[in-house]
Short mmCIF file of C-alpha atoms in Angstrom, two decimals:
data_model
loop_
_atom_site.label_atom_id
_atom_site.label_comp_id
_atom_site.label_asym_id
_atom_site.label_seq_id
_atom_site.Cartn_x
_atom_site.Cartn_y
_atom_site.Cartn_z
CA MET A 1 -2.81 18.90 -29.71
CA LYS A 2 -0.61 16.24 -29.84
CA ALA A 3 1.78 17.98 -27.54
CA ALA A 4 -0.67 18.47 -25.09
CA LEU A 5 -1.62 14.47 -24.69
CA LEU A 6 1.91 13.57 -24.71
CA LEU A 7 2.51 16.05 -21.97
CA LEU A 8 -0.26 14.46 -20.19
CA ALA A 9 0.66 11.06 -20.85
CA PHE A 10 4.21 12.04 -18.99
CA SER A 11 2.76 13.70 -16.06
CA ALA A 12 0.88 10.83 -15.39
CA ILE A 13 3.64 8.50 -15.37
CA ALA A 14 6.23 10.90 -13.70
CA VAL A 15 4.07 11.03 -10.19
CA ALA A 16 6.06 10.60 -6.92
CA SER A 17 5.17 8.98 -3.88
CA GLU A 18 5.23 10.91 -0.70
CA VAL A 19 4.98 9.94 3.03
CA ASN A 20 3.81 12.58 5.50
CA ILE A 21 6.44 11.89 8.44
CA GLY A 22 5.50 14.26 10.86
CA SER A 23 5.43 18.27 11.31
CA VAL A 24 7.62 21.20 12.86
CA ASP A 25 6.92 24.47 14.08
CA ILE A 26 9.60 26.92 12.72
CA VAL A 27 10.40 30.02 14.82
CA ASN A 28 12.43 32.73 13.21
CA GLY A 29 15.65 33.34 14.28
CA THR A 30 15.91 29.40 15.76
CA LEU A 31 17.26 26.15 13.77
CA VAL A 32 15.47 22.72 14.57
CA THR A 33 17.27 19.85 14.59
CA MET A 34 15.20 16.64 13.68
CA ASP A 35 16.15 12.87 13.03
CA ILE A 36 13.40 11.23 10.82
CA GLY A 37 13.59 7.61 10.48
CA ALA A 38 10.34 5.49 10.71
CA THR A 39 7.58 5.77 8.32
CA PRO A 40 3.83 6.06 9.52
CA TYR A 41 3.14 2.84 8.42
CA GLY A 42 4.60 -1.03 8.68
CA GLY A 43 3.87 -4.18 6.65
CA ILE A 44 4.31 -7.57 5.79
CA ASN A 45 5.42 -9.56 2.81
CA GLY A 46 5.49 -13.36 2.11
CA SER A 47 3.54 -15.71 -0.42
CA ILE A 48 0.49 -17.62 -0.55
CA ARG A 49 -0.86 -20.48 -2.48
CA LEU A 50 -4.27 -22.00 -1.61
CA ARG A 51 -5.13 -25.73 -1.45
CA LEU A 52 -7.76 -27.96 -2.11
CA GLY A 53 -7.24 -31.52 -2.23
CA SER A 54 -4.47 -32.08 -4.95
CA SER A 55 -5.41 -28.67 -6.53
CA GLU A 56 -3.33 -25.49 -5.80
CA TRP A 57 -3.72 -21.70 -7.17
CA TYR A 58 -2.53 -18.17 -6.42
CA PRO A 59 -5.14 -15.52 -4.98
CA ASP A 60 -5.60 -12.18 -7.17
CA SER A 61 -5.09 -10.07 -4.05
CA VAL A 62 -4.39 -10.12 -0.60
CA TRP A 63 -6.14 -7.67 1.96
CA LEU A 64 -5.64 -6.83 5.38
CA MET A 65 -8.72 -5.68 7.12
CA PRO A 66 -10.43 -4.92 10.56
CA ALA A 67 -12.14 -7.93 12.05
CA ASP A 68 -15.80 -8.44 11.41
CA THR A 69 -15.64 -6.68 8.09
CA SER A 70 -15.67 -7.83 4.55
CA ILE A 71 -14.01 -6.89 1.32
CA SER A 72 -17.54 -5.13 0.00
CA ASP A 73 -17.68 -2.76 3.03
CA PHE A 74 -14.86 -0.98 1.63
CA ASN A 75 -14.36 1.99 -0.64
CA TYR A 76 -11.26 2.72 -2.26
CA THR A 77 -9.71 6.18 -1.34
CA GLY A 78 -7.86 6.68 -4.20
CA ARG A 79 -4.41 6.73 -2.11
CA THR A 80 -1.71 4.02 -1.74
CA TYR A 81 1.16 3.29 0.36
CA ARG A 82 4.25 1.96 -1.35
CA LEU A 83 8.07 1.43 -1.02
CA PRO A 84 10.67 3.07 -3.04
CA THR A 85 11.50 1.00 -6.27
CA ASN A 86 15.35 0.73 -4.85
CA MET A 87 14.07 -1.56 -2.33
CA ASN A 88 12.94 -4.03 -4.92
CA MET A 89 10.55 -5.83 -2.77
CA THR A 90 8.02 -7.91 -4.63
CA ASN A 91 7.68 -5.34 -7.52
CA ASN A 92 8.08 -2.28 -5.26
CA CYS A 93 5.43 -3.07 -2.62
CA ILE A 94 2.42 -0.91 -3.64
CA SER A 95 -0.85 -1.42 -1.47
CA SER A 96 -4.10 0.56 -2.01
CA ILE A 97 -6.03 2.01 0.71
CA TYR A 98 -9.58 1.60 1.13
CA GLU A 99 -12.05 3.02 3.93
CA SER A 100 -15.30 2.26 5.53
CA GLU A 101 -17.37 3.45 8.58
CA SER A 102 -15.47 0.56 10.45
CA GLY A 103 -11.94 1.79 9.56
CA TYR A 104 -9.25 1.10 7.00
CA ALA A 105 -8.52 -1.79 4.67
CA PHE A 106 -5.29 -2.52 2.56
CA LYS A 107 -5.04 -4.37 -0.39
CA ALA A 108 -1.95 -5.51 -2.63
CA THR A 109 -1.62 -7.62 -5.70
CA VAL A 110 -0.31 -10.87 -5.54
CA LYS A 111 2.71 -11.52 -7.92
CA GLU A 112 4.39 -14.65 -9.32
CA GLN A 113 4.66 -17.45 -7.24
CA GLY A 114 2.13 -16.29 -4.92
CA LYS A 115 4.55 -13.54 -3.53
CA PHE A 116 3.14 -10.29 -1.97
CA CYS A 117 4.23 -7.45 0.00
CA ILE A 118 1.33 -5.24 1.73
CA LEU A 119 1.91 -2.07 3.69
CA ALA A 120 -0.69 -0.81 6.41
CA ASP A 121 -1.47 1.53 9.42
CA GLY A 122 -0.56 -0.05 12.85
CA GLY A 123 -2.84 -2.22 14.00
CA SER A 124 -4.09 -5.65 14.39
CA TYR A 125 -5.98 -7.39 11.19
CA ARG A 126 -7.15 -10.25 9.56
CA ILE A 127 -5.68 -11.41 6.32
CA VAL A 128 -8.05 -12.13 3.58
CA ALA A 129 -7.27 -13.65 -0.03
CA GLU A 130 -9.56 -12.53 -2.87
CA TYR A 131 -9.39 -14.80 -5.84
#
């Protein structure tokens, strides 16, 4: 029983990220050459600090979402976008993907000193701070 629990714990830790980067048709007797470079998403990174008079604070998270929507409109899809750990961008740059009838929204946790990195599908979004 303990071995099964340990195996389950390690399998949850060892999950790798994947990125769908296109498709290819393979025909017998041929060799296809491809140069794959860009990811199917982009992103922003920076820092955020909210101020009111002499008070300052960092929000808990930052969202990118379509205009005329609010956080409560979206449901978590269970999927994320992330950068490889070797890029070392603001604690690995992980964004949670949310959806609604109006499209997708993307959420990232704000780290130390208000630093954030958020990945999203191409498009125009409004930036929303959640605290």
